Coordinates of C-alpha atoms and ligand atoms in Angstrom, one line a residue:
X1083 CA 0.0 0.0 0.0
X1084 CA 1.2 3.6 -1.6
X1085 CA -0.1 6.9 0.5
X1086 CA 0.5 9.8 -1.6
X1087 CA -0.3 11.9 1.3
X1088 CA 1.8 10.6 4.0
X1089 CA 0.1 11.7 7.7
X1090 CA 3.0 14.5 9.1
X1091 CA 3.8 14.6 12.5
X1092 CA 1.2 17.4 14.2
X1093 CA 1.2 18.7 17.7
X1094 CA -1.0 16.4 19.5
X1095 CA -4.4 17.6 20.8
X1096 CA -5.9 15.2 23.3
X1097 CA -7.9 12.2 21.9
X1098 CA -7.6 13.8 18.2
X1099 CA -7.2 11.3 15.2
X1100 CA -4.5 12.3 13.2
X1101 CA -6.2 11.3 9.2
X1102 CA -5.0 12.8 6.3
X1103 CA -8.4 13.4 4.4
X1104 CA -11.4 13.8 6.7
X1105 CA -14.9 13.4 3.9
X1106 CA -18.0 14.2 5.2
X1107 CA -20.9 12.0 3.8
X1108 CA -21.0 9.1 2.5
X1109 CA -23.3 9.1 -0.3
X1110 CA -22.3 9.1 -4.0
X1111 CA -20.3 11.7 -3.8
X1112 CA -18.6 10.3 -0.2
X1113 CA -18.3 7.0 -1.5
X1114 CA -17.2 8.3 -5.2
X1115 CA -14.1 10.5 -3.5
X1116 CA -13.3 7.1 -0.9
X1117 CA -13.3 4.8 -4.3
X1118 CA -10.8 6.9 -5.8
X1119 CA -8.4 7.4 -3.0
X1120 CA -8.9 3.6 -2.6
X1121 CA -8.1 3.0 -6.2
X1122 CA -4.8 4.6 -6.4
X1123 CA -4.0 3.3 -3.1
X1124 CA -4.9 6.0 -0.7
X1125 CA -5.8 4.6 2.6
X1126 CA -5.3 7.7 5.0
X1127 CA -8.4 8.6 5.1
X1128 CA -11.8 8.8 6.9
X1129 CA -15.7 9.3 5.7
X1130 CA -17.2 10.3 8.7
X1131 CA -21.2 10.0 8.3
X1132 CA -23.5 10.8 10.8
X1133 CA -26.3 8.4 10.2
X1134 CA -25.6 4.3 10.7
X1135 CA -25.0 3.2 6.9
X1136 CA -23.6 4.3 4.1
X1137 CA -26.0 6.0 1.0
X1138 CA -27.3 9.3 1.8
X1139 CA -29.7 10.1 -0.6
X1140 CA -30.7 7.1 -0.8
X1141 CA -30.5 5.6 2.5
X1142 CA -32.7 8.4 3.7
X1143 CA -35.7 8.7 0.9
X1144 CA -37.5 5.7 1.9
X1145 CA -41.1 7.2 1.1
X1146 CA -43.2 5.3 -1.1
X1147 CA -42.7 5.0 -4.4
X1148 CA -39.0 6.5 -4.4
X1149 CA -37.3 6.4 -7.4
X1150 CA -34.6 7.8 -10.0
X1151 CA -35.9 10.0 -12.4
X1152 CA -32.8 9.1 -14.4
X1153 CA -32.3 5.5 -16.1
X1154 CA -29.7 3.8 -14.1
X1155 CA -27.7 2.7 -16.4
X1156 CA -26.3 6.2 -16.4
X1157 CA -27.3 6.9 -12.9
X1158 CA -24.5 4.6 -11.1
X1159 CA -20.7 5.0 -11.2
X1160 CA -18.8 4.8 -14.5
X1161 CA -16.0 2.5 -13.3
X1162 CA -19.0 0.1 -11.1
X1163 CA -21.6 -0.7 -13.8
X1164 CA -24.5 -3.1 -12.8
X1165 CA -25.8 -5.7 -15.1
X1166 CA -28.8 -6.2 -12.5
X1167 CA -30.8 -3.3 -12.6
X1168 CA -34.1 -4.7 -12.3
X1169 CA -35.6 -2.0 -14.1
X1170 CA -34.6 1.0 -16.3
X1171 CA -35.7 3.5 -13.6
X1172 CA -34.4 1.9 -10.4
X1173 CA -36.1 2.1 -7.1
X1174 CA -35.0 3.5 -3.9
X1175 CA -33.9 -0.2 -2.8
X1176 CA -32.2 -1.3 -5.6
X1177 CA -30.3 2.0 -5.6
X1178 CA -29.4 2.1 -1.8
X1179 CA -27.8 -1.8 -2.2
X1180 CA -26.0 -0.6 -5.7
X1181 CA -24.2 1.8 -3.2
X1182 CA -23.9 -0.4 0.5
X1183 CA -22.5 -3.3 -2.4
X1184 CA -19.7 -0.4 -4.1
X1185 CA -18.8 0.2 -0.8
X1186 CA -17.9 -2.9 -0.4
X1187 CA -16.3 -3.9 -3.4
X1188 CA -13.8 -1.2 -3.0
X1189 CA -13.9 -1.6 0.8
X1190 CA -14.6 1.9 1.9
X1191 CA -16.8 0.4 5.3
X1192 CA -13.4 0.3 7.2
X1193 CA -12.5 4.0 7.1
X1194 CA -16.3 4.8 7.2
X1195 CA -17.3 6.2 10.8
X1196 CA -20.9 6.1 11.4
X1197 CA -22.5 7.7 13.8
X1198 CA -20.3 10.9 13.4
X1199 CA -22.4 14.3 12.7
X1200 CA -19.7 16.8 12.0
X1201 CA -20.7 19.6 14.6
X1202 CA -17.7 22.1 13.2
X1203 CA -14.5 21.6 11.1
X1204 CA -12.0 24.8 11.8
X1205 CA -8.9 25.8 9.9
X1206 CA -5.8 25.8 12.3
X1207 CA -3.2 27.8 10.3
X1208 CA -0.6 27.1 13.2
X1209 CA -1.0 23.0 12.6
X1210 CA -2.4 23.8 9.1
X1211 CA -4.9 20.9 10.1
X1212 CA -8.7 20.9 10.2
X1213 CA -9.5 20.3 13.4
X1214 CA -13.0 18.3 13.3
X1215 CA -15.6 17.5 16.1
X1216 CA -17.9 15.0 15.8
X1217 CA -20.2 13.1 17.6
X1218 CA -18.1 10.3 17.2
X1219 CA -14.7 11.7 18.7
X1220 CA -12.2 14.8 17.4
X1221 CA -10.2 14.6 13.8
X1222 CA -6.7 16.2 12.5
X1223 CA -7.0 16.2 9.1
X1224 CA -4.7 17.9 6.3
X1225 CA -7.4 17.8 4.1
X1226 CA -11.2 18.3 4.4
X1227 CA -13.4 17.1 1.6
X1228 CA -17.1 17.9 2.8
X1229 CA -19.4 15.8 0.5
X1230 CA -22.4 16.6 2.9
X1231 CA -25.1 16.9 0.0
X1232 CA -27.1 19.5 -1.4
X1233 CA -30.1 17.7 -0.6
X1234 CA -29.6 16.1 2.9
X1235 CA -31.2 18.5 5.1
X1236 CA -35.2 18.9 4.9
X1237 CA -36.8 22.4 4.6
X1238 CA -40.3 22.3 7.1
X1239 CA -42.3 24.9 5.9
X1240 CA -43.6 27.8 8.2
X1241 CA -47.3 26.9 8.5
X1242 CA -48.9 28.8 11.4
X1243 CA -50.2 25.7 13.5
X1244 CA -48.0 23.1 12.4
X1245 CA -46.7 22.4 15.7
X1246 CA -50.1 22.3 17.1
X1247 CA -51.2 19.6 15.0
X1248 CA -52.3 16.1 16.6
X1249 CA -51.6 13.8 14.4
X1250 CA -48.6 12.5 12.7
X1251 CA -46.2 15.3 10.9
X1252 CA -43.3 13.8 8.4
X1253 CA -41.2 15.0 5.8
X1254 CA -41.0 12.4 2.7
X1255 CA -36.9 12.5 3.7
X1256 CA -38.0 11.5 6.5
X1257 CA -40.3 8.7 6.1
X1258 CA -42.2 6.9 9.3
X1259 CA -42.2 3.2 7.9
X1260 CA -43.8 2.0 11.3
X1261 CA -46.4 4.4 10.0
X1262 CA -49.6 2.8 8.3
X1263 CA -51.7 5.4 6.5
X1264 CA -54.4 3.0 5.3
X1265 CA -57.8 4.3 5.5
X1266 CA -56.4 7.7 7.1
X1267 CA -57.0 11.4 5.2
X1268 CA -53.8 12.5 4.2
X1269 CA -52.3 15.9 3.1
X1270 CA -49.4 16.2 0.8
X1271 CA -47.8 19.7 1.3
X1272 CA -45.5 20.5 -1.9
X1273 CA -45.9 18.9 -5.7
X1274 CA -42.3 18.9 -6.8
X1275 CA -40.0 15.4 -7.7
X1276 CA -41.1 13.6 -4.6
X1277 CA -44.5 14.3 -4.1
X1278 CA -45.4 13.3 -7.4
X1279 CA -43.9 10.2 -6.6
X1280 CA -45.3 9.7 -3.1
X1281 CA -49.2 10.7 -4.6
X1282 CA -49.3 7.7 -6.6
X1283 CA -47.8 5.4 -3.9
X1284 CA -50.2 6.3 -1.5
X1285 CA -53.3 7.2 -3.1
X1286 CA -54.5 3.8 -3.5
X1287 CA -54.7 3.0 0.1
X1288 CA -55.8 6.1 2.1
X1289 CA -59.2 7.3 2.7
X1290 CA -58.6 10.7 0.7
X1291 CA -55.6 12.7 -0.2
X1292 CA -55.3 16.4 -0.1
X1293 CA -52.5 17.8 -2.6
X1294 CA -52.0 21.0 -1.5
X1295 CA -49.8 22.6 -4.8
X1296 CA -48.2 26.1 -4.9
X1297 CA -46.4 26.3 -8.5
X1298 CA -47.9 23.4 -11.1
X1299 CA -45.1 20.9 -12.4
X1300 CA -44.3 20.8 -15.5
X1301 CA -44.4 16.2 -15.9
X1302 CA -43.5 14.4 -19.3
X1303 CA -44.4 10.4 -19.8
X1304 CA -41.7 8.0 -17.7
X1305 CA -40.2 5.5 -19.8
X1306 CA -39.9 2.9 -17.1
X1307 CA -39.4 -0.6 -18.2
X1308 CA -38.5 -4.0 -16.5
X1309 CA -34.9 -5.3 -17.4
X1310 CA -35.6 -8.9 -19.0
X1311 CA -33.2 -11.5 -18.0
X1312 CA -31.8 -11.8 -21.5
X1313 CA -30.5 -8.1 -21.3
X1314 CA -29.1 -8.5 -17.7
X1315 CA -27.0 -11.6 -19.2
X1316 CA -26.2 -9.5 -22.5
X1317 CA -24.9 -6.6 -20.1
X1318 CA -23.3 -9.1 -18.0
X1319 CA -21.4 -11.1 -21.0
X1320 CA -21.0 -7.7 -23.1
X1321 CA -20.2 -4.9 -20.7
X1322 CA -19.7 -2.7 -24.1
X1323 CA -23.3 -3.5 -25.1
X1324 CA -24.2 -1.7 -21.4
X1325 CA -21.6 0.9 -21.6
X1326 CA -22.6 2.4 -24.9
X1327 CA -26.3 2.2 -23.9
X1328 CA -25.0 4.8 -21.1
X1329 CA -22.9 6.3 -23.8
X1330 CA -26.5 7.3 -25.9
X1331 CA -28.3 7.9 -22.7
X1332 CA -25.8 10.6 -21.7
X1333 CA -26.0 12.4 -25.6
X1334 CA -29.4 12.3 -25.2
X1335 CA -30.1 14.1 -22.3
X1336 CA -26.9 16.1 -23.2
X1337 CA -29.3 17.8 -26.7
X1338 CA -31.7 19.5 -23.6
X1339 CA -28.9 21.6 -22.5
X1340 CA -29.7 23.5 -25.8
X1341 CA -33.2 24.5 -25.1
X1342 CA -32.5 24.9 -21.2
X1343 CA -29.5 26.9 -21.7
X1344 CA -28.9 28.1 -25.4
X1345 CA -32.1 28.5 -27.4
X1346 CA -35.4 28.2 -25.5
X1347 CA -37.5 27.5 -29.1
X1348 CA -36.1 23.7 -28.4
X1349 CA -38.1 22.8 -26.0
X1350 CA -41.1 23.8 -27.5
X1351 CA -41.2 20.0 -28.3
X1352 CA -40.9 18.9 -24.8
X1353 CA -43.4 21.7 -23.6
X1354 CA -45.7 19.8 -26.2
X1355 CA -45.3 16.2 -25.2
X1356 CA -45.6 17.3 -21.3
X1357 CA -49.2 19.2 -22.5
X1358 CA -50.6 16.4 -24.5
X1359 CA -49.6 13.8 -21.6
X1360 CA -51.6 16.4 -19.2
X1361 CA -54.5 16.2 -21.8
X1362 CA -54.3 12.3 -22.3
X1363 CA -54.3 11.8 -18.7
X1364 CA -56.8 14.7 -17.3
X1365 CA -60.3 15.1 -18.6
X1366 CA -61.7 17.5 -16.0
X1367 CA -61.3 20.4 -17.6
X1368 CA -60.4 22.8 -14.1
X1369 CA -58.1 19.9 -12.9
X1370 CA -56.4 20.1 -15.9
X1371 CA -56.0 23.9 -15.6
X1372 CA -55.1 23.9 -12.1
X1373 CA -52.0 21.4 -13.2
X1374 CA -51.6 23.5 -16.0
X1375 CA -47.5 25.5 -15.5
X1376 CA -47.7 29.2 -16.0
X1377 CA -44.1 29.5 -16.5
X1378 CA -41.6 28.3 -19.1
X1379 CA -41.0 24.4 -19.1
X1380 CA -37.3 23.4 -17.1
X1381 CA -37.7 26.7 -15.4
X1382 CA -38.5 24.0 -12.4
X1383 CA -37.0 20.7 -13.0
X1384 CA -39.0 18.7 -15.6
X1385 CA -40.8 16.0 -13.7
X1386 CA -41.4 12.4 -14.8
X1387 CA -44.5 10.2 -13.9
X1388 CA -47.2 8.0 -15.7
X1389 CA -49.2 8.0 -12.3
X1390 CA -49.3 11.0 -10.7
X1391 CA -51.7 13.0 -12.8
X1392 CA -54.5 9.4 -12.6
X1393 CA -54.0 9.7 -9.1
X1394 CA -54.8 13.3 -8.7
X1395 CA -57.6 12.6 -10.7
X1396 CA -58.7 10.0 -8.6
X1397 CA -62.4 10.1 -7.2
X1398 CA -60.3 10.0 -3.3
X1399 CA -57.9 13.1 -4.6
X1400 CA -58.0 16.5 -4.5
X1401 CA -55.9 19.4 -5.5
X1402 CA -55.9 22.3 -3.5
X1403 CA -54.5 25.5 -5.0
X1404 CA -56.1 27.9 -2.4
X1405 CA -52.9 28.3 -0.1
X1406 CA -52.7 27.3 3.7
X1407 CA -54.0 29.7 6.2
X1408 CA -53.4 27.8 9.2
X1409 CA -53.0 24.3 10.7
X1410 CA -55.3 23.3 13.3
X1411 CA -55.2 20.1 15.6
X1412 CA -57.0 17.9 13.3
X1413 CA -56.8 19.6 10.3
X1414 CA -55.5 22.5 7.6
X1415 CA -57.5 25.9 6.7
X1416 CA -57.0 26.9 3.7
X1417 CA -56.9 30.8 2.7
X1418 CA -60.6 30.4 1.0
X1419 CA -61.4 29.4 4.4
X1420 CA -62.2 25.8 3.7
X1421 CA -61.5 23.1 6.2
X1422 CA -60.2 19.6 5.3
X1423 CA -59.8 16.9 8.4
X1424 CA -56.5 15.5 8.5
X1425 CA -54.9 12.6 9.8
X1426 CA -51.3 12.5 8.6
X1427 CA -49.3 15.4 6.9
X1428 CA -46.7 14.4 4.5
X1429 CA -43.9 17.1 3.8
X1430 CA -42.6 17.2 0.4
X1431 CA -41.2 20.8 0.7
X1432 CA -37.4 20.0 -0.3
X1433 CA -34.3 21.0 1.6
X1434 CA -32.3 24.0 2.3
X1435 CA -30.1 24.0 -0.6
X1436 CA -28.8 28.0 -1.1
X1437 CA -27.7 27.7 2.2
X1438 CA -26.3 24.4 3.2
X1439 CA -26.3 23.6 6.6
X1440 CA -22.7 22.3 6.4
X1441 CA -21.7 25.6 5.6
X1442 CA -22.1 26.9 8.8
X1443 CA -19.9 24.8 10.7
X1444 CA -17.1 24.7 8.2
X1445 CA -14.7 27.5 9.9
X1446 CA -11.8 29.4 7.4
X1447 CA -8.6 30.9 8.5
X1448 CA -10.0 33.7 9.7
X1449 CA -12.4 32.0 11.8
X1450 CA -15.4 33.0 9.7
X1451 CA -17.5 30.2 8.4
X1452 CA -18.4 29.4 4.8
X1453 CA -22.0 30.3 5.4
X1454 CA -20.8 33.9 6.5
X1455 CA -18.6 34.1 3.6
X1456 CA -20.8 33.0 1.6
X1457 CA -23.9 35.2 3.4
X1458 CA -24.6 37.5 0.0
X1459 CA -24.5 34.5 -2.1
X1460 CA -22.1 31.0 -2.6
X1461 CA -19.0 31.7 -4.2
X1462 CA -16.5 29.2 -5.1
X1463 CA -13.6 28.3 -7.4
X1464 CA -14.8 25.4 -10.0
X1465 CA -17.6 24.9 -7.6
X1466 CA -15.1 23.1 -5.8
X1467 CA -12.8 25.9 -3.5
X1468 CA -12.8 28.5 -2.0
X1469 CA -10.3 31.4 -0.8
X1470 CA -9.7 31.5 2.7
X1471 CA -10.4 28.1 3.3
X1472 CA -7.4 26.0 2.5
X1473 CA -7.0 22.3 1.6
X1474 CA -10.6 22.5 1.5
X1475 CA -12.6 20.9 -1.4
X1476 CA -16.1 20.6 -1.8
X1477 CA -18.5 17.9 -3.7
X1478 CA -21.7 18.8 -4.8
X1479 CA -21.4 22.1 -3.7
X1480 CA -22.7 25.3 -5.5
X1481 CA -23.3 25.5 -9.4
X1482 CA -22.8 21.4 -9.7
X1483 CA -26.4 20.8 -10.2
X1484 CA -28.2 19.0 -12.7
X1485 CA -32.2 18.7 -13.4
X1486 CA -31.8 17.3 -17.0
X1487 CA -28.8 14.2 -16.6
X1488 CA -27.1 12.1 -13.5
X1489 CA -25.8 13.8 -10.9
X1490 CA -23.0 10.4 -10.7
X1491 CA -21.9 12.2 -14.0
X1492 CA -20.7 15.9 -12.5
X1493 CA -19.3 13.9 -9.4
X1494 CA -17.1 11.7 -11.1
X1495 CA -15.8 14.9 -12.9
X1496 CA -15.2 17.0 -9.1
X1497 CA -13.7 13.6 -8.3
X1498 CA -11.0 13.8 -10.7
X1499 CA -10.3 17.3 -10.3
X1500 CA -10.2 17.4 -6.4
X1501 CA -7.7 14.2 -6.5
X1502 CA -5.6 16.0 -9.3
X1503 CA -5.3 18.7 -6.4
X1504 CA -4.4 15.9 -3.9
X1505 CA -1.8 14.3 -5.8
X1506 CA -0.3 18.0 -7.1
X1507 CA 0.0 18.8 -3.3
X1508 CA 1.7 15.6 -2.8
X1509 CA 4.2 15.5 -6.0
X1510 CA 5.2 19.4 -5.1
X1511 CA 5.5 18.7 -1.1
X1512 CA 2.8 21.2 -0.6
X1513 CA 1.4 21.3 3.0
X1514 CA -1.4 23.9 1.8
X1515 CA -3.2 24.4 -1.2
X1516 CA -5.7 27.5 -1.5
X1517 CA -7.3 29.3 -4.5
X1518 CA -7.2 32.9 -5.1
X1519 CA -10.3 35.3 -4.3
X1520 CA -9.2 36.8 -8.2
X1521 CA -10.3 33.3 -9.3
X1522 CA -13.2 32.5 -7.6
X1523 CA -14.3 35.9 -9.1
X1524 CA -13.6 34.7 -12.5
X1525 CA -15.5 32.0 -11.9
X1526 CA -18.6 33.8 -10.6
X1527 CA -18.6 35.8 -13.9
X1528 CA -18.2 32.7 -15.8
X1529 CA -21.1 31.3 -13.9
X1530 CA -22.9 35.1 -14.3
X1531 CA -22.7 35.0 -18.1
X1532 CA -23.4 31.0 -19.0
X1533 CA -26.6 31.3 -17.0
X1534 CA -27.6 34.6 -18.6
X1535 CA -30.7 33.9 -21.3
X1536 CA -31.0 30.3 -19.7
X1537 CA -34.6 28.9 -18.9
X1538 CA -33.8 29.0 -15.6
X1539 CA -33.2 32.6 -14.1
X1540 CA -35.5 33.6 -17.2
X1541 CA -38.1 31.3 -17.4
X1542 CA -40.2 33.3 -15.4
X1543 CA -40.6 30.8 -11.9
X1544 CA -39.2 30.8 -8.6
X1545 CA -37.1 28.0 -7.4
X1546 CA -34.3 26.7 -5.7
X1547 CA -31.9 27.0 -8.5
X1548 CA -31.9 30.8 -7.5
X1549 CA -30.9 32.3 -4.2
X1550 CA -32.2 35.6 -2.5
X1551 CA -30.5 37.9 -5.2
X1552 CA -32.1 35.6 -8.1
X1553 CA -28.6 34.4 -8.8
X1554 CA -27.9 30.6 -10.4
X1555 CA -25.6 29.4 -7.5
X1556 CA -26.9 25.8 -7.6
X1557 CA -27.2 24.4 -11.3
X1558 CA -24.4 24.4 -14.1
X1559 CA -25.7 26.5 -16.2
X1560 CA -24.0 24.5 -19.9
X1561 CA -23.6 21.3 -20.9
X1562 CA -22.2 18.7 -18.8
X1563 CA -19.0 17.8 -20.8
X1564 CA -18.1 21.3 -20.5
X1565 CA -18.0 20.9 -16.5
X1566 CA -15.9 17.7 -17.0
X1567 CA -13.3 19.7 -19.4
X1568 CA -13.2 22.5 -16.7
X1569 CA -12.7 20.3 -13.6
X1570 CA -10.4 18.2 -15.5
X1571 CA -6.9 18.8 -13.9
X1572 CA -6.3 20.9 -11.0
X1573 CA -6.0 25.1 -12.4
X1574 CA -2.9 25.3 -10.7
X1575 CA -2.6 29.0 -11.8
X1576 CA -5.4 29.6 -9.5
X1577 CA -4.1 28.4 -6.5
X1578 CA -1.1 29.6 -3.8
X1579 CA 0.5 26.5 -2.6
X1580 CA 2.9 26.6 1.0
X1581 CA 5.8 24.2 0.8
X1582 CA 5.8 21.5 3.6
X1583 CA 8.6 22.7 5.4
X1584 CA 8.6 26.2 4.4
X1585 CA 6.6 29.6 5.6
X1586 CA 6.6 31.9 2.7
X1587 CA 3.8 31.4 0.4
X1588 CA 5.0 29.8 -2.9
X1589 CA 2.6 31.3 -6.1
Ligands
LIG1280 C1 -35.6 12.0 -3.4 C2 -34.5 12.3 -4.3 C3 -34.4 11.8 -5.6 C4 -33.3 12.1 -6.4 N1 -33.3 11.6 -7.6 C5 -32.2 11.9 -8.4 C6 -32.2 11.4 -9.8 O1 -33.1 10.8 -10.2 N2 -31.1 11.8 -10.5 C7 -30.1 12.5 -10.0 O2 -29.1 12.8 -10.8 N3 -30.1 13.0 -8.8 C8 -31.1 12.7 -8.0 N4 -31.2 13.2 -6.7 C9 -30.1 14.0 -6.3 C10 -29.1 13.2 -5.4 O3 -29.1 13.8 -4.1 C11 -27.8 13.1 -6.0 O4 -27.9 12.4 -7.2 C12 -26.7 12.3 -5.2 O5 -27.3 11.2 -4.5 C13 -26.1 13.2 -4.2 O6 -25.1 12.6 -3.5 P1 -24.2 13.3 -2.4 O7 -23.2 12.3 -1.9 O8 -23.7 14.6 -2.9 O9 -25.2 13.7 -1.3 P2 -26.1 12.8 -0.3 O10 -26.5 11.6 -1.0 O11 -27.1 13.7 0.3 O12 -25.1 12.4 0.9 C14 -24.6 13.3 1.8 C15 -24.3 12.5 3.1 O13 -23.6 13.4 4.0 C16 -24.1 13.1 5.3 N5 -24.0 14.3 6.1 C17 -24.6 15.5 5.9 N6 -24.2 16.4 6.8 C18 -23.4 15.8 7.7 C19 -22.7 16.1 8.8 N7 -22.7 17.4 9.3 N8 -21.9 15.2 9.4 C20 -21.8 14.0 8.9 N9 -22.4 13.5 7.8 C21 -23.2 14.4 7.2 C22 -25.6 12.7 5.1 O14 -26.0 11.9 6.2 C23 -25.4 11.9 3.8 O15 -25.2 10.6 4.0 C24 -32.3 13.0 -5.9 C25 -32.4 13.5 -4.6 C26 -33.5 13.2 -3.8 C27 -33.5 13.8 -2.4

């Protein structure tokens, strides 16, 4: 075993691992960073999770009827494909054992510690260590790769009453399995990707269901499909014939970067298929208006379902587009002062994504944290650094977003680019690495001008793509393979690096 990063001798601070890359989270981006240490034969290094299991997305979305909304044969690692996918959209399930069985493969579990919610990770320029508490024990690490998700952390919505409310309260990230909603009225508060997918799931089953819908979704036709057993042997036998299926899959979804992003008239097409699947599915003429968008389609991410509109339709269902007044005991007012009794609410109101929990407890050189820095909007070099905060890289953090293609795509591509950084800090003896405030501000106006005339800050809806100013700090705004170009090697230009045994800043 090679360590690129050998651990250096650090004054000791009682009870403190000494680790040379802490990562926070162990979902696909976790476990994607881990894999790649692990593959060149990296082994200092911890993934310090704070729930029990590996996963993170999909450990925690356990609602019914969660699913990708992207085929999987593009939505899994490149270097890990799976010949079982039981279906072109995978479930929750099958997706949370493709990641606990990666994690073994490559075997991440050992330098995985569960249990340990990072409370604060600080700079110490004396040490030039993080110095990271947890709830499982204190870390010295040279490196801190935070891979804590964009969306880990529920949003509950401010509903005057909610906390007086008798009955059971969950958010769908949040699922109550011991929970049994058969026969009871429910209320789903939110209709973007996972209420449409819990609606179906549950519709069947309860008494009635209230969907209580702010902003309509735009929803085209899923093209879900069991895998037959001949194909699962064909991809098993022919790993090219699964690999250039992923190949097409990714071009595909690639060509709607040029109506999202270049020239809106191309997704007239889309906007047509999503209306006609509205109109196929929805004869009620005021339903179908009420799930009618007023705003430019992929403003909002495009949603896919066969079921949901059926089950809003369903003679149980109702869509309420009146806006909650208040919550009562046993059930929600809404503003046009109508009262529905309520057994269970269901939260499907998203997570705080323009301002990442994580941020607040990741602590720069000057002591200020990323969410203060970052308190008139997230600013980063190539999404993945950011001045002030060295040895520091981020996964999944601002502008790496995707609605139209994997996510596993843009990680792999941070990946690469924040191990490049790791093995130019080992091959030139640097003991810190930081980018330059000059070119995180180059990298705001690239982000500034690629998202100008996009569908998305002009598509005329409000979302979480946009923060308070209205400014993209979530999605890559371009085509993917123009992220991966970008984030390919480590822009050493834009970084000041500090010798290991030296105190003068080396450019
Ligand atoms: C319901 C749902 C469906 C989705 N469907 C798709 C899809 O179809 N296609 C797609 O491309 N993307 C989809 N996504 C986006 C998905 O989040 C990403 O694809 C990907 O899983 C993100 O991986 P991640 O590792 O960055 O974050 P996560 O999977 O969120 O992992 C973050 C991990 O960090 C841990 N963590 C957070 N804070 C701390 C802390 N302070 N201390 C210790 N540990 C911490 C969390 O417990 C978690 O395990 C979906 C997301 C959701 C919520």
């Amino acid at each position: 075993m090679t360590s690129t990063l050998e651990a250096q001798p650090a004054p000791a601070s009682a009870g403190a691992r000494d680790v040379g890359i802490a990562i926070i989270g162990s979902g696909f981006a976790g476990l994607g960073m881990a894999i790649a240490l692990k593959r060149r034969g990296e082994n200092d290094f911890v993934v310090l999770e704070r729930a029990d299991d590996v996963g993170g997305t999909w450990r925690d979305n356990t609602y019914p009827g969660a699913a990708c909304d992207v085929q999987s044969n593009l939505y899994s690692f490149s270097f890990a494909p799976n010949p079982d996918w039981g279906r072109s959209y995978s479930e929750q399930p099958e997706i949370q054992a493709y990641l606990q069985a990666t994690a073994d493969r490559f075997d991440v579990r050992r330098h995985c510690v569960f249990g340990a919610d990072v409370t604060s990770a600080r700079w110490d320029d004396a040490t030039r260590r993080w110095l990271v508490s947890t709830a499982a024990g204190e870390f010295r690490a040279r490196v801190l790769v935070s891979a804590a998700g964009a969306l880990a952390d529920p949003t509950y919505p401010d509903l005057p009453g909610l906390d007086s409310f008798a009955g059971t309260v969950m958010h769908s990230a949040r699922w109550d399995a011991g929970h049994d909603l058969t026969d009871e009225r429910v209320a789903v508060i939110g209709t973007g990707a996972s209420a449409i997918q819990v609606v179906p799931a549950i519709q069947p089953v309860v008494d009635s269901v209230a969907v209580y819908q702010r902003t309509a979704a735009w929803v085209v036709p899923r093209t879900d499909h069991p895998v037959t057993p001949l194909m699962r042997r064909l991809y098993r036998f022919v790993p090219g014939l699964q690999k250039g299926i992923r190949g097409a899959l990714y071009l595909f979804r690639e060509f709607l970067v040029i109506g999202l992003a270049k020239q809106r008239r191309f997704l007239t097409p889309v906007g047509r298929l999503a209306r006609a699947h509205l109109h196929r599915q929805v004869r009620d003429p005021k339903l179908r208006a009420a799930l009618t968008p007023d705003y430019t389609i992929g403003c909002k991410r495009i949603l896919i379902s066969n079921d949901y509109f059926p089950a809003v339709a369903a003679p149980n269902a109702e869509l309420v587009t009146a806006g909650i007044a208040e919550v009562r005991p046993h059930s929600i007012v809404t503003r046009d002062g109508v009262e529905r009794p309520t057994d269970t609410i269901v939260l499907a109101t998203g997570f705080h994504v323009t301002d990442l929990p994580i941020a607040g407890k990741i602590r720069g050189r000057d002591g200020r944290s990323l969410a203060d820095v970052w308190a008139d909007g997230m600013v980063t070099n190539r999404s993945a650094t950011v001045a002030g905060f060295p040895n520091m890289f981020l996964l999944v953090g601002p502008n790496v977003g995707v609605g139209h293609t994997s996510m596993v795509y843009m990680i792999e591509s941070q990946v690469a680019y924040v191990d490049d950084a790791l093995q130019t800090m080992a091959a030139e003896g640097l003991a810190v690495l930081e980018t330059t405030p000059q070119a995180q501000e180059a990298y705001r106006r690239l982000i500034a001008q690629k998202s100008t005339g996009t569908v998305w800050v002009g598509g005329g809806c409000a979302s979480w793509y946009l923060d308070k100013h209205g400014h993209n700090t979530t999605l890559w705004p371009d085509f993917t393979f123009r992220f991966r170009k970008l984030t390919r090697k480590l822009d050493r230009e834009n970084y000041v690096g500090t010798p290991e045994r030296a105190t003068e800043v080396a450019a």
